[in-house]
């Protein structure tokens, strides 16, 4: 074997050695719980059952297909994820473009934009809940109460609580998307923007033909992370609604079945039903990214 081959093999071994702590953490924190949950969804595990757990195969998943409440929660989850992801991406991109240019007070604006994500989520949820649902008599409490009545009257009971969850997710998530896209903009060589400025005086044309294509990896990652956080959003939905989830998402249904009712197997199956949606979203995003990359190489 040549010296170059030996050096290459040592580099690969070193790479695996450096990756081993992260791989071990991934296996213990993610792979094992997911594997246990998958196995549980194939059984009838429940503390309400007297006998030992039995393997039932895909029976729990078959029941989901005939459960109207499951399909209602799935539709609400998809709408919730789509609305929040589009809003977070639009706001995050706008904030990133704003912060990409130097101006007086830029540091304070950056802090104000990033603070919602950096602040502890539990405290933010409580503050947001008190803002939209004032627990005491304040100057704006009558206005918020009237607004809640109008929204619930127009869209049904619980609509105001669901709108509060959507607004909180957008408020908190758009700051993270903004910082992610700002990092992507800063990674683009300034010479490309200077050349684009010489080619076209239209800011919209430069944004559409230069900025967006160069931000494709960051946009795809931002959309996927947004969808993931929305699909797995249990704590925020539960706390903002006080546990009274009138518009349920799949996460809250799985929590209720597994923890509150004790039907562990059915709760596990319901939570794992999110996996195909996330995999489909990931495949579509990577397909879009790969197609654009092939078009760029062909051009």
mmCIF file of C-alpha atoms in Angstrom:
data_model
loop_
_atom_site.group_PDB
_atom_site.id
_atom_site.type_symbol
_atom_site.label_atom_id
_atom_site.label_comp_id
_atom_site.label_asym_id
_atom_site.label_seq_id
_atom_site.Cartn_x
_atom_site.Cartn_y
_atom_site.Cartn_z
ATOM 1 C CA UNK A 1 0.000 0.000 0.000
ATOM 2 C CA UNK A 2 1.332 3.441 -0.938
ATOM 3 C CA UNK A 3 2.210 6.151 1.542
ATOM 4 C CA UNK A 4 -0.705 8.188 0.245
ATOM 5 C CA UNK A 5 -3.073 5.278 0.942
ATOM 6 C CA UNK A 6 -1.756 4.891 4.474
ATOM 7 C CA UNK A 7 -2.167 8.595 5.133
ATOM 8 C CA UNK A 8 -5.702 8.489 3.773
ATOM 9 C CA UNK A 9 -6.576 5.548 6.025
ATOM 10 C CA UNK A 10 -5.175 7.312 9.084
ATOM 11 C CA UNK A 11 -7.220 10.413 8.261
ATOM 12 C CA UNK A 12 -10.383 8.312 8.028
ATOM 13 C CA UNK A 13 -9.616 6.570 11.324
ATOM 14 C CA UNK A 14 -8.980 9.930 13.005
ATOM 15 C CA UNK A 15 -12.249 11.276 11.610
ATOM 16 C CA UNK A 16 -14.191 8.329 13.053
ATOM 17 C CA UNK A 17 -12.386 8.744 16.369
ATOM 18 C CA UNK A 18 -13.325 12.414 16.562
ATOM 19 C CA UNK A 19 -16.905 11.628 15.602
ATOM 20 C CA UNK A 20 -17.286 8.814 18.137
ATOM 21 C CA UNK A 21 -18.370 11.029 21.097
ATOM 22 C CA UNK A 22 -21.079 12.678 19.001
ATOM 23 C CA UNK A 23 -22.120 9.297 17.603
ATOM 24 C CA UNK A 24 -22.324 7.814 21.094
ATOM 25 C CA UNK A 25 -24.402 10.751 22.283
ATOM 26 C CA UNK A 26 -26.692 10.383 19.263
ATOM 27 C CA UNK A 27 -27.194 6.682 19.912
ATOM 28 C CA UNK A 28 -27.942 7.097 23.611
ATOM 29 C CA UNK A 29 -30.033 10.282 23.480
ATOM 30 C CA UNK A 30 -31.900 9.785 20.207
ATOM 31 C CA UNK A 31 -31.573 6.305 18.723
ATOM 32 C CA UNK A 32 -32.387 4.333 21.878
ATOM 33 C CA UNK A 33 -35.513 6.344 22.841
ATOM 34 C CA UNK A 34 -36.812 6.251 19.271
ATOM 35 C CA UNK A 35 -36.135 2.529 19.056
ATOM 36 C CA UNK A 36 -37.897 1.909 22.367
ATOM 37 C CA UNK A 37 -40.844 4.023 21.231
ATOM 38 C CA UNK A 38 -41.047 2.128 17.947
ATOM 39 C CA UNK A 39 -41.086 -1.199 19.782
ATOM 40 C CA UNK A 40 -43.689 0.094 22.236
ATOM 41 C CA UNK A 41 -45.967 1.162 19.371
ATOM 42 C CA UNK A 42 -45.974 -2.468 18.175
ATOM 43 C CA UNK A 43 -47.205 -3.769 21.546
ATOM 44 C CA UNK A 44 -50.171 -3.180 23.850
ATOM 45 C CA UNK A 45 -48.067 -1.718 26.690
ATOM 46 C CA UNK A 46 -50.223 0.034 29.276
ATOM 47 C CA UNK A 47 -50.138 0.308 33.080
ATOM 48 C CA UNK A 48 -53.877 -0.306 32.979
ATOM 49 C CA UNK A 49 -53.319 -3.846 31.729
ATOM 50 C CA UNK A 50 -52.900 -6.614 34.302
ATOM 51 C CA UNK A 51 -50.983 -9.057 32.131
ATOM 52 C CA UNK A 52 -47.618 -8.684 30.425
ATOM 53 C CA UNK A 53 -47.322 -6.679 27.250
ATOM 54 C CA UNK A 54 -48.049 -8.527 24.030
ATOM 55 C CA UNK A 55 -46.820 -7.941 20.509
ATOM 56 C CA UNK A 56 -49.700 -6.684 18.350
ATOM 57 C CA UNK A 57 -47.798 -5.635 15.230
ATOM 58 C CA UNK A 58 -49.314 -2.711 13.349
ATOM 59 C CA UNK A 59 -52.655 -2.862 15.139
ATOM 60 C CA UNK A 60 -52.133 0.513 16.826
ATOM 61 C CA UNK A 61 -51.327 2.126 13.489
ATOM 62 C CA UNK A 62 -54.364 0.497 11.879
ATOM 63 C CA UNK A 63 -56.589 2.059 14.536
ATOM 64 C CA UNK A 64 -55.204 5.477 13.695
ATOM 65 C CA UNK A 65 -56.489 5.254 10.128
ATOM 66 C CA UNK A 66 -60.043 4.904 11.391
ATOM 67 C CA UNK A 67 -59.776 7.526 14.138
ATOM 68 C CA UNK A 68 -61.456 10.789 13.169
ATOM 69 C CA UNK A 69 -59.731 12.653 16.008
ATOM 70 C CA UNK A 70 -56.340 11.586 14.669
ATOM 71 C CA UNK A 71 -57.078 12.976 11.206
ATOM 72 C CA UNK A 72 -58.380 16.201 12.731
ATOM 73 C CA UNK A 73 -55.198 16.582 14.774
ATOM 74 C CA UNK A 74 -53.083 15.731 11.712
ATOM 75 C CA UNK A 75 -54.832 18.447 9.664
ATOM 76 C CA UNK A 76 -54.380 20.996 12.455
ATOM 77 C CA UNK A 77 -50.706 20.026 12.771
ATOM 78 C CA UNK A 78 -50.079 20.458 9.039
ATOM 79 C CA UNK A 79 -51.822 23.853 8.978
ATOM 80 C CA UNK A 80 -49.960 24.938 12.102
ATOM 81 C CA UNK A 81 -46.587 23.893 10.657
ATOM 82 C CA UNK A 82 -47.248 25.437 7.231
ATOM 83 C CA UNK A 83 -48.484 28.800 8.517
ATOM 84 C CA UNK A 84 -45.733 29.219 11.092
ATOM 85 C CA UNK A 85 -42.976 28.070 8.710
ATOM 86 C CA UNK A 86 -43.974 30.491 5.943
ATOM 87 C CA UNK A 87 -44.285 33.392 8.387
ATOM 88 C CA UNK A 88 -40.999 32.586 10.156
ATOM 89 C CA UNK A 89 -39.143 32.285 6.860
ATOM 90 C CA UNK A 90 -40.517 35.585 5.544
ATOM 91 C CA UNK A 91 -39.809 37.489 8.768
ATOM 92 C CA UNK A 92 -36.450 35.811 9.309
ATOM 93 C CA UNK A 93 -35.300 36.643 5.790
ATOM 94 C CA UNK A 94 -36.436 40.244 6.192
ATOM 95 C CA UNK A 95 -34.604 40.590 9.501
ATOM 96 C CA UNK A 96 -31.462 39.007 8.031
ATOM 97 C CA UNK A 97 -31.437 41.400 5.075
ATOM 98 C CA UNK A 98 -31.931 44.307 7.470
ATOM 99 C CA UNK A 99 -29.044 43.255 9.703
ATOM 100 C CA UNK A 100 -26.741 42.515 6.760
ATOM 101 C CA UNK A 101 -26.252 46.246 6.220
ATOM 102 C CA UNK A 102 -24.351 48.415 8.726
ATOM 103 C CA UNK A 103 -26.378 51.200 10.340
ATOM 104 C CA UNK A 104 -26.468 53.112 13.588
ATOM 105 C CA UNK A 105 -27.843 50.981 16.428
ATOM 106 C CA UNK A 106 -27.391 47.714 14.523
ATOM 107 C CA UNK A 107 -26.187 45.876 17.642
ATOM 108 C CA UNK A 108 -29.302 46.848 19.585
ATOM 109 C CA UNK A 109 -31.561 45.768 16.728
ATOM 110 C CA UNK A 110 -29.722 42.445 16.503
ATOM 111 C CA UNK A 111 -30.182 41.925 20.247
ATOM 112 C CA UNK A 112 -33.887 42.757 20.037
ATOM 113 C CA UNK A 113 -34.385 40.312 17.160
ATOM 114 C CA UNK A 114 -32.393 37.456 18.695
ATOM 115 C CA UNK A 115 -33.642 37.906 22.273
ATOM 116 C CA UNK A 116 -36.901 35.923 21.805
ATOM 117 C CA UNK A 117 -34.907 32.799 20.906
ATOM 118 C CA UNK A 118 -32.142 33.299 23.470
ATOM 119 C CA UNK A 119 -34.559 33.883 26.350
ATOM 120 C CA UNK A 120 -35.721 30.739 28.242
ATOM 121 C CA UNK A 121 -38.779 29.270 26.555
ATOM 122 C CA UNK A 122 -40.661 28.607 29.777
ATOM 123 C CA UNK A 123 -40.445 32.231 30.904
ATOM 124 C CA UNK A 124 -41.308 33.465 27.404
ATOM 125 C CA UNK A 125 -44.420 31.287 27.299
ATOM 126 C CA UNK A 126 -45.668 32.644 30.627
ATOM 127 C CA UNK A 127 -45.025 36.246 29.566
ATOM 128 C CA UNK A 128 -46.739 35.663 26.224
ATOM 129 C CA UNK A 129 -49.711 33.998 27.929
ATOM 130 C CA UNK A 130 -50.143 36.910 30.336
ATOM 131 C CA UNK A 131 -49.853 39.390 27.464
ATOM 132 C CA UNK A 132 -52.608 37.783 25.397
ATOM 133 C CA UNK A 133 -54.693 36.663 28.378
ATOM 134 C CA UNK A 134 -54.164 39.279 31.133
ATOM 135 C CA UNK A 135 -54.649 37.581 34.535
ATOM 136 C CA UNK A 136 -55.244 40.923 36.272
ATOM 137 C CA UNK A 137 -57.098 44.105 35.388
ATOM 138 C CA UNK A 138 -54.855 46.222 33.168
ATOM 139 C CA UNK A 139 -55.354 49.095 30.775
ATOM 140 C CA UNK A 140 -55.573 46.830 27.746
ATOM 141 C CA UNK A 141 -57.319 43.855 29.412
ATOM 142 C CA UNK A 142 -60.820 44.842 28.135
ATOM 143 C CA UNK A 143 -59.482 45.155 24.591
ATOM 144 C CA UNK A 144 -57.811 41.717 24.723
ATOM 145 C CA UNK A 145 -60.948 40.186 26.187
ATOM 146 C CA UNK A 146 -63.070 41.671 23.414
ATOM 147 C CA UNK A 147 -60.586 40.491 20.772
ATOM 148 C CA UNK A 148 -60.660 36.965 22.217
ATOM 149 C CA UNK A 149 -64.461 36.975 22.119
ATOM 150 C CA UNK A 150 -64.508 38.125 18.481
ATOM 151 C CA UNK A 151 -61.984 35.466 17.352
ATOM 152 C CA UNK A 152 -63.697 32.631 19.220
ATOM 153 C CA UNK A 153 -67.108 33.724 17.919
ATOM 154 C CA UNK A 154 -65.873 33.771 14.338
ATOM 155 C CA UNK A 155 -63.802 30.566 14.284
ATOM 156 C CA UNK A 156 -65.130 28.543 17.211
ATOM 157 C CA UNK A 157 -64.167 28.063 20.837
ATOM 158 C CA UNK A 158 -60.424 27.760 21.365
ATOM 159 C CA UNK A 159 -59.502 29.657 18.181
ATOM 160 C CA UNK A 160 -57.943 32.485 20.198
ATOM 161 C CA UNK A 161 -55.773 30.021 22.128
ATOM 162 C CA UNK A 162 -54.666 28.371 18.879
ATOM 163 C CA UNK A 163 -53.892 31.773 17.329
ATOM 164 C CA UNK A 164 -51.838 32.600 20.431
ATOM 165 C CA UNK A 165 -49.771 29.452 19.902
ATOM 166 C CA UNK A 166 -49.178 30.348 16.243
ATOM 167 C CA UNK A 167 -48.132 33.906 17.098
ATOM 168 C CA UNK A 168 -45.765 32.702 19.816
ATOM 169 C CA UNK A 169 -44.143 30.159 17.497
ATOM 170 C CA UNK A 170 -43.653 32.836 14.813
ATOM 171 C CA UNK A 171 -42.343 35.386 17.325
ATOM 172 C CA UNK A 172 -39.818 32.983 18.808
ATOM 173 C CA UNK A 173 -38.831 31.039 15.693
ATOM 174 C CA UNK A 174 -38.368 33.958 13.304
ATOM 175 C CA UNK A 175 -35.453 35.241 15.396
ATOM 176 C CA UNK A 176 -33.603 31.941 15.012
ATOM 177 C CA UNK A 177 -34.266 31.846 11.264
ATOM 178 C CA UNK A 178 -33.011 35.435 11.025
ATOM 179 C CA UNK A 179 -29.684 34.604 12.683
ATOM 180 C CA UNK A 180 -29.307 31.461 10.544
ATOM 181 C CA UNK A 181 -29.917 33.352 7.298
ATOM 182 C CA UNK A 182 -27.717 36.232 8.449
ATOM 183 C CA UNK A 183 -24.869 33.756 8.832
ATOM 184 C CA UNK A 184 -25.571 32.551 5.306
ATOM 185 C CA UNK A 185 -25.524 36.098 3.907
ATOM 186 C CA UNK A 186 -22.247 36.866 5.679
ATOM 187 C CA UNK A 187 -20.739 33.695 4.187
ATOM 188 C CA UNK A 188 -21.377 34.932 0.638
ATOM 189 C CA UNK A 189 -18.318 36.699 -0.835
ATOM 190 C CA UNK A 190 -18.983 40.467 -1.066
ATOM 191 C CA UNK A 191 -17.554 40.470 -4.593
ATOM 192 C CA UNK A 192 -20.628 38.642 -5.849
ATOM 193 C CA UNK A 193 -22.929 41.377 -4.577
ATOM 194 C CA UNK A 194 -20.666 44.035 -6.074
ATOM 195 C CA UNK A 195 -20.788 42.316 -9.471
ATOM 196 C CA UNK A 196 -24.564 41.987 -9.226
ATOM 197 C CA UNK A 197 -24.825 45.710 -8.447
ATOM 198 C CA UNK A 198 -22.917 46.466 -11.642
ATOM 199 C CA UNK A 199 -25.141 44.138 -13.680
ATOM 200 C CA UNK A 200 -28.485 45.421 -12.413
ATOM 201 C CA UNK A 201 -29.755 48.437 -10.512
ATOM 202 C CA UNK A 202 -32.952 46.643 -9.486
ATOM 203 C CA UNK A 203 -32.755 45.516 -5.856
ATOM 204 C CA UNK A 204 -35.530 42.958 -6.386
ATOM 205 C CA UNK A 205 -33.728 41.436 -9.387
ATOM 206 C CA UNK A 206 -30.471 41.142 -7.426
ATOM 207 C CA UNK A 207 -32.335 39.580 -4.524
ATOM 208 C CA UNK A 208 -34.141 37.049 -6.734
ATOM 209 C CA UNK A 209 -31.229 36.078 -8.983
ATOM 210 C CA UNK A 210 -28.265 36.375 -6.598
ATOM 211 C CA UNK A 211 -29.202 36.393 -2.926
ATOM 212 C CA UNK A 212 -31.851 33.669 -2.942
ATOM 213 C CA UNK A 213 -29.874 31.115 -5.023
ATOM 214 C CA UNK A 214 -26.795 31.577 -2.834
ATOM 215 C CA UNK A 215 -28.901 31.148 0.308
ATOM 216 C CA UNK A 216 -30.476 27.873 -0.870
ATOM 217 C CA UNK A 217 -28.762 25.604 1.691
ATOM 218 C CA UNK A 218 -29.620 27.937 4.563
ATOM 219 C CA UNK A 219 -33.205 28.385 3.364
ATOM 220 C CA UNK A 220 -33.691 24.621 3.088
ATOM 221 C CA UNK A 221 -32.218 24.072 6.552
ATOM 222 C CA UNK A 222 -34.341 26.858 8.017
ATOM 223 C CA UNK A 223 -37.551 25.430 6.559
ATOM 224 C CA UNK A 224 -36.743 21.923 7.800
ATOM 225 C CA UNK A 225 -35.903 23.107 11.310
ATOM 226 C CA UNK A 226 -39.061 25.193 11.357
ATOM 227 C CA UNK A 227 -41.200 22.225 10.325
ATOM 228 C CA UNK A 228 -39.478 19.997 12.876
ATOM 229 C CA UNK A 229 -40.047 22.440 15.733
ATOM 230 C CA UNK A 230 -43.689 22.922 14.707
ATOM 231 C CA UNK A 231 -44.449 19.204 14.385
ATOM 232 C CA UNK A 232 -42.791 18.453 17.725
ATOM 233 C CA UNK A 233 -44.227 21.499 19.502
ATOM 234 C CA UNK A 234 -45.839 20.083 22.636
ATOM 235 C CA UNK A 235 -44.653 22.185 25.569
ATOM 236 C CA UNK A 236 -45.568 25.553 24.073
ATOM 237 C CA UNK A 237 -49.007 24.392 22.929
ATOM 238 C CA UNK A 238 -49.722 22.795 26.293
ATOM 239 C CA UNK A 239 -48.592 25.746 28.396
ATOM 240 C CA UNK A 240 -50.179 28.459 26.263
ATOM 241 C CA UNK A 241 -53.543 26.708 26.370
ATOM 242 C CA UNK A 242 -53.301 25.643 30.014
ATOM 243 C CA UNK A 243 -53.759 22.026 28.923
ATOM 244 C CA UNK A 244 -57.162 22.838 27.406
ATOM 245 C CA UNK A 245 -56.221 22.036 23.809
ATOM 246 C CA UNK A 246 -59.389 22.584 21.781
ATOM 247 C CA UNK A 247 -57.465 22.521 18.491
ATOM 248 C CA UNK A 248 -55.228 19.493 19.188
ATOM 249 C CA UNK A 249 -51.973 18.734 17.422
ATOM 250 C CA UNK A 250 -50.485 15.264 17.188
ATOM 251 C CA UNK A 251 -47.978 15.978 19.947
ATOM 252 C CA UNK A 252 -50.642 16.916 22.480
ATOM 253 C CA UNK A 253 -52.780 13.916 21.528
ATOM 254 C CA UNK A 254 -49.825 11.566 21.994
ATOM 255 C CA UNK A 255 -49.027 13.140 25.363
ATOM 256 C CA UNK A 256 -52.623 12.862 26.519
ATOM 257 C CA UNK A 257 -52.956 9.220 25.499
ATOM 258 C CA UNK A 258 -49.563 8.141 26.806
ATOM 259 C CA UNK A 259 -49.114 10.160 29.992
ATOM 260 C CA UNK A 260 -52.589 11.217 31.085
ATOM 261 C CA UNK A 261 -54.591 8.158 30.047
ATOM 262 C CA UNK A 262 -51.833 5.547 30.295
ATOM 263 C CA UNK A 263 -52.196 4.069 26.811
ATOM 264 C CA UNK A 264 -48.454 4.044 26.134
ATOM 265 C CA UNK A 265 -48.555 2.000 22.934
ATOM 266 C CA UNK A 266 -51.240 4.121 21.248
ATOM 267 C CA UNK A 267 -49.496 7.321 22.312
ATOM 268 C CA UNK A 268 -46.205 6.068 20.860
ATOM 269 C CA UNK A 269 -47.875 5.175 17.567
ATOM 270 C CA UNK A 270 -49.506 8.592 17.391
ATOM 271 C CA UNK A 271 -46.234 10.421 18.011
ATOM 272 C CA UNK A 272 -44.377 8.304 15.440
ATOM 273 C CA UNK A 273 -47.011 9.180 12.839
ATOM 274 C CA UNK A 274 -45.135 12.480 12.516
ATOM 275 C CA UNK A 275 -42.061 10.730 11.109
ATOM 276 C CA UNK A 276 -43.419 10.199 7.556
ATOM 277 C CA UNK A 277 -44.360 13.889 7.348
ATOM 278 C CA UNK A 278 -40.868 14.972 8.395
ATOM 279 C CA UNK A 279 -39.186 12.497 6.042
ATOM 280 C CA UNK A 280 -41.360 13.694 3.159
ATOM 281 C CA UNK A 281 -40.524 17.318 3.935
ATOM 282 C CA UNK A 282 -36.815 16.500 4.093
ATOM 283 C CA UNK A 283 -36.917 14.646 0.762
ATOM 284 C CA UNK A 284 -38.762 17.490 -0.955
ATOM 285 C CA UNK A 285 -36.310 20.066 0.389
ATOM 286 C CA UNK A 286 -33.262 18.054 -0.664
ATOM 287 C CA UNK A 287 -34.814 17.371 -4.055
ATOM 288 C CA UNK A 288 -35.348 21.103 -4.542
ATOM 289 C CA UNK A 289 -31.791 21.810 -3.432
ATOM 290 C CA UNK A 290 -30.235 19.118 -5.646
ATOM 291 C CA UNK A 291 -32.280 20.200 -8.661
ATOM 292 C CA UNK A 292 -31.163 23.801 -8.284
ATOM 293 C CA UNK A 293 -27.553 22.633 -7.890
ATOM 294 C CA UNK A 294 -27.803 20.609 -11.129
ATOM 295 C CA UNK A 295 -29.319 23.606 -12.928
ATOM 296 C CA UNK A 296 -26.493 25.828 -11.699
ATOM 297 C CA UNK A 297 -23.859 23.370 -12.900
ATOM 298 C CA UNK A 298 -25.577 22.995 -16.255
ATOM 299 C CA UNK A 299 -25.709 26.766 -16.697
#
